[in-house]
Amino acid sequence: MNDLVREHTALDDSDLEWLHLLVSEWQLLSDLSFADLVLWVPTRDGTRYVSVAQMRPNTGPTSYQDDMVGHLVPRGRRPLLDAALDEGRIVREGDPEWREEVPVRVESIPVRRDGRVLGVINRNTNLLTVRTPSRLELTYLQSASDLAQMIAAGSFPFPAEQVDMDASPRAGDGLVRLDADGVVQYASPNALSAYHRLGLATDLVGQHLGEATAELAPARGPVDEALVKLASGWAPREFEVEGGDGVIQLRSIPLKPKGVHTGSLVLLRDVTELRRRERELITKDATIREIHHRVKNNLQTVAALLRLQARRMDSESAREALEEAVRRVGSIAIVHETLSQTLDERVEFDEIADRVLSMVAEISPGRVIPRRSGRFGELTAVVATPLSMVLTELLQNALEHGFGPGESGTVDVTASRGRELLTITVQDDGRGLPPGFDAQLTGNLGLQIVRTLVVSELSGTFDMVPAPERGTRVILELPLEA
């Protein structure tokens, strides 16, 4: 719609925003009318109309088999469009049109904003299935007529009310028609069923909807007064009511077809099962986060025990082995700590990488400086946990074996994330690899852990080669799908 309006018409951005607001709401008008809607806007030179939006009803057959958006028609070919645009009134005159042997009644509704007519909505009703209307259909049609008059007067839609139409109740979910005092004139079967689930034991017709709703909801003191007003339809609002065994979502639409409040429409939907599932998911999320928190605490306890044991070892090699184990356990604990603070099983790995760098840097404080560049991005828990261990082992290996006692230097960790591949480079400027070294066959326990995790757990590749100038470069390539 943006492209069509800007290419063919003289409407400004504020006018276009009004049309967007109208189109976000007009599914309701289409459903209540049992009719197709097509929005026509005059072109910049005033000689033609361009159709910029179209809506088909959920409550009846369509009048258009083809998409009308983008069609241009000259002024004069459709007299109802001309009359609605020029006179600023709803035009219903004329005989039905015949389209592919289907009679179609056409009405034109001017779209007004701030006293100007921006365009015209053509309401097209398929008359092939017309029958004697029921009470529900009569209520729908009367409500549609009131909304059409409000559109023509520029009082609908409501600019201050931003509604998520995907989540908002629709006419078929449940509809209640109120008079000017908030008393129910008609309630659809779905609406009545929803109120019965709240605990209503009688019919809704004849009752004051606000008072009846407040009685069914748990007592909340002053909140009841606000609930009475909201459910009475005095203001365009969307809200929820919980009572008995149910939860219903309501949306009130004041009707002012001639500038005077004559009643209201209340659309409602039974969202009991939806809210129950949401509560279950929230409970499960909280449980999962608590599990991660407890795993992190347990791992930190294990690390503390290993650290205590290391301090009591007489053998230097045994002490170093236990300290390596402490760092391995710590890297896993970092991942679980991060997962305990998120709502899903995904983490921003850059934060984890920085914490791993800080932890491993404690091996040689101030002597060798680890640095990170690039971005790992968001990773799943099944990738983040082994990758944190891999990064710990590579950094630990570089610090311990790349530099001798008293030597200084840097270890750079670089992450490059593509659409399908995450490439990680760990490069130091230390002494380099010994002659004949093969990373796929030789190496200490740390490199064996790296090979196993990269190939088996992460479905990636691992290589260790001499750096271009000095030191060692490790290259990891991990498929993001894995």
Short mmCIF file of N, CA and C in Angstrom, two decimals, residues 424-480:
data_model
loop_
_atom_site.label_atom_id
_atom_site.label_comp_id
_atom_site.label_asym_id
_atom_site.label_seq_id
_atom_site.Cartn_x
_atom_site.Cartn_y
_atom_site.Cartn_z
N ILE A 424 36.24 -19.83 13.97
CA ILE A 424 36.92 -19.31 15.15
C ILE A 424 38.42 -19.54 14.98
N THR A 425 39.18 -18.49 15.19
CA THR A 425 40.63 -18.57 15.10
C THR A 425 41.23 -18.20 16.45
N VAL A 426 42.12 -19.05 16.96
CA VAL A 426 42.87 -18.76 18.18
C VAL A 426 44.35 -18.72 17.80
N GLN A 427 44.95 -17.54 17.89
CA GLN A 427 46.33 -17.38 17.41
C GLN A 427 47.18 -16.70 18.49
N ASP A 428 48.36 -17.30 18.73
CA ASP A 428 49.29 -16.70 19.69
C ASP A 428 50.57 -16.31 18.96
N ASP A 429 51.39 -15.50 19.61
CA ASP A 429 52.69 -15.11 19.03
C ASP A 429 53.82 -15.71 19.85
N GLY A 430 53.60 -16.95 20.28
CA GLY A 430 54.59 -17.63 21.11
C GLY A 430 55.63 -18.38 20.30
N ARG A 431 56.14 -19.48 20.89
CA ARG A 431 57.28 -20.20 20.32
C ARG A 431 56.92 -21.05 19.12
N GLY A 432 55.62 -21.34 18.89
CA GLY A 432 55.21 -22.12 17.72
C GLY A 432 55.17 -23.61 17.99
N LEU A 433 54.90 -24.38 16.95
CA LEU A 433 54.74 -25.83 17.06
C LEU A 433 56.09 -26.54 16.94
N PRO A 434 56.23 -27.66 17.61
CA PRO A 434 57.48 -28.43 17.45
C PRO A 434 57.53 -29.10 16.08
N PRO A 435 58.69 -29.46 15.59
CA PRO A 435 58.80 -30.11 14.27
C PRO A 435 58.00 -31.41 14.22
N GLY A 436 57.33 -31.64 13.09
CA GLY A 436 56.60 -32.87 12.88
C GLY A 436 55.28 -32.96 13.63
N PHE A 437 54.82 -31.85 14.17
CA PHE A 437 53.59 -31.89 14.96
C PHE A 437 52.38 -32.08 14.05
N ASP A 438 51.49 -33.00 14.41
CA ASP A 438 50.25 -33.25 13.66
C ASP A 438 49.10 -33.14 14.65
N ALA A 439 48.28 -32.10 14.50
CA ALA A 439 47.19 -31.84 15.46
C ALA A 439 46.13 -32.93 15.46
N GLN A 440 46.04 -33.68 14.35
CA GLN A 440 45.02 -34.73 14.27
C GLN A 440 45.45 -36.02 14.96
N LEU A 441 46.75 -36.17 15.23
CA LEU A 441 47.25 -37.44 15.78
C LEU A 441 47.93 -37.26 17.13
N THR A 442 48.62 -36.16 17.31
CA THR A 442 49.40 -35.97 18.54
C THR A 442 48.77 -34.89 19.39
N GLY A 443 49.34 -34.71 20.57
CA GLY A 443 48.85 -33.66 21.46
C GLY A 443 48.55 -34.19 22.84
N ASN A 444 48.38 -33.27 23.77
CA ASN A 444 48.10 -33.62 25.16
C ASN A 444 46.61 -33.90 25.34
N LEU A 445 46.20 -34.09 26.59
CA LEU A 445 44.81 -34.39 26.89
C LEU A 445 43.89 -33.27 26.44
N GLY A 446 44.35 -32.00 26.61
CA GLY A 446 43.52 -30.87 26.21
C GLY A 446 43.18 -30.90 24.74
N LEU A 447 44.18 -31.19 23.89
CA LEU A 447 43.92 -31.24 22.45
C LEU A 447 43.06 -32.44 22.08
N GLN A 448 43.18 -33.53 22.81
CA GLN A 448 42.31 -34.67 22.56
C GLN A 448 40.86 -34.32 22.88
N ILE A 449 40.67 -33.57 23.96
CA ILE A 449 39.31 -33.11 24.30
C ILE A 449 38.76 -32.21 23.20
N VAL A 450 39.63 -31.31 22.70
CA VAL A 450 39.20 -30.39 21.63
C VAL A 450 38.78 -31.17 20.39
N ARG A 451 39.61 -32.12 19.96
CA ARG A 451 39.28 -32.91 18.77
C ARG A 451 37.95 -33.64 18.94
N THR A 452 37.78 -34.27 20.08
CA THR A 452 36.56 -35.04 20.31
C THR A 452 35.32 -34.15 20.29
N LEU A 453 35.38 -33.02 20.99
CA LEU A 453 34.21 -32.14 21.07
C LEU A 453 33.90 -31.49 19.73
N VAL A 454 34.92 -31.02 19.01
CA VAL A 454 34.69 -30.33 17.74
C VAL A 454 34.12 -31.29 16.70
N VAL A 455 34.70 -32.47 16.58
CA VAL A 455 34.27 -33.40 15.54
C VAL A 455 32.98 -34.11 15.92
N SER A 456 32.92 -34.65 17.14
CA SER A 456 31.78 -35.49 17.53
C SER A 456 30.58 -34.68 17.99
N GLU A 457 30.82 -33.66 18.84
CA GLU A 457 29.70 -32.91 19.41
C GLU A 457 29.24 -31.77 18.51
N LEU A 458 30.16 -31.10 17.85
CA LEU A 458 29.83 -29.89 17.09
C LEU A 458 29.83 -30.12 15.58
N SER A 459 30.18 -31.30 15.13
CA SER A 459 30.19 -31.64 13.69
C SER A 459 31.03 -30.67 12.88
N GLY A 460 32.15 -30.21 13.48
CA GLY A 460 32.99 -29.24 12.81
C GLY A 460 34.35 -29.80 12.46
N THR A 461 35.25 -28.89 12.10
CA THR A 461 36.62 -29.27 11.75
C THR A 461 37.60 -28.50 12.64
N PHE A 462 38.77 -29.10 12.86
CA PHE A 462 39.77 -28.52 13.75
C PHE A 462 41.14 -28.70 13.11
N ASP A 463 41.93 -27.62 13.10
CA ASP A 463 43.29 -27.71 12.56
C ASP A 463 44.19 -26.76 13.34
N MET A 464 45.44 -27.15 13.48
CA MET A 464 46.43 -26.34 14.19
C MET A 464 47.65 -26.22 13.30
N VAL A 465 47.99 -24.99 12.92
CA VAL A 465 49.08 -24.76 11.96
C VAL A 465 49.96 -23.63 12.47
N PRO A 466 51.19 -23.51 11.92
CA PRO A 466 52.03 -22.37 12.29
C PRO A 466 51.40 -21.06 11.84
N ALA A 467 51.52 -20.03 12.67
CA ALA A 467 51.02 -18.71 12.31
C ALA A 467 51.90 -18.12 11.20
N PRO A 468 51.37 -17.19 10.40
CA PRO A 468 52.14 -16.64 9.27
C PRO A 468 53.48 -16.05 9.69
N GLU A 469 53.55 -15.35 10.81
CA GLU A 469 54.80 -14.71 11.21
C GLU A 469 55.47 -15.47 12.36
N ARG A 470 54.72 -15.65 13.42
CA ARG A 470 55.29 -16.31 14.60
C ARG A 470 54.15 -16.88 15.42
N GLY A 471 54.41 -18.02 16.06
CA GLY A 471 53.40 -18.59 16.93
C GLY A 471 52.57 -19.67 16.26
N THR A 472 51.39 -19.88 16.81
CA THR A 472 50.52 -20.98 16.37
C THR A 472 49.13 -20.44 16.10
N ARG A 473 48.52 -21.01 15.08
CA ARG A 473 47.13 -20.63 14.75
C ARG A 473 46.27 -21.89 14.78
N VAL A 474 45.15 -21.80 15.49
CA VAL A 474 44.15 -22.88 15.54
C VAL A 474 42.90 -22.38 14.82
N ILE A 475 42.39 -23.20 13.92
CA ILE A 475 41.22 -22.81 13.14
C ILE A 475 40.10 -23.81 13.38
N LEU A 476 38.96 -23.33 13.82
CA LEU A 476 37.76 -24.13 14.03
C LEU A 476 36.68 -23.66 13.05
N GLU A 477 36.02 -24.60 12.39
CA GLU A 477 34.88 -24.27 11.55
C GLU A 477 33.70 -25.11 12.00
N LEU A 478 32.64 -24.42 12.45
CA LEU A 478 31.48 -25.12 13.03
C LEU A 478 30.23 -24.76 12.24
N PRO A 479 29.50 -25.74 11.76
CA PRO A 479 28.22 -25.44 11.07
C PRO A 479 27.20 -24.95 12.09
N LEU A 480 26.53 -23.86 11.78
CA LEU A 480 25.56 -23.29 12.71
C LEU A 480 24.34 -24.18 12.87
#
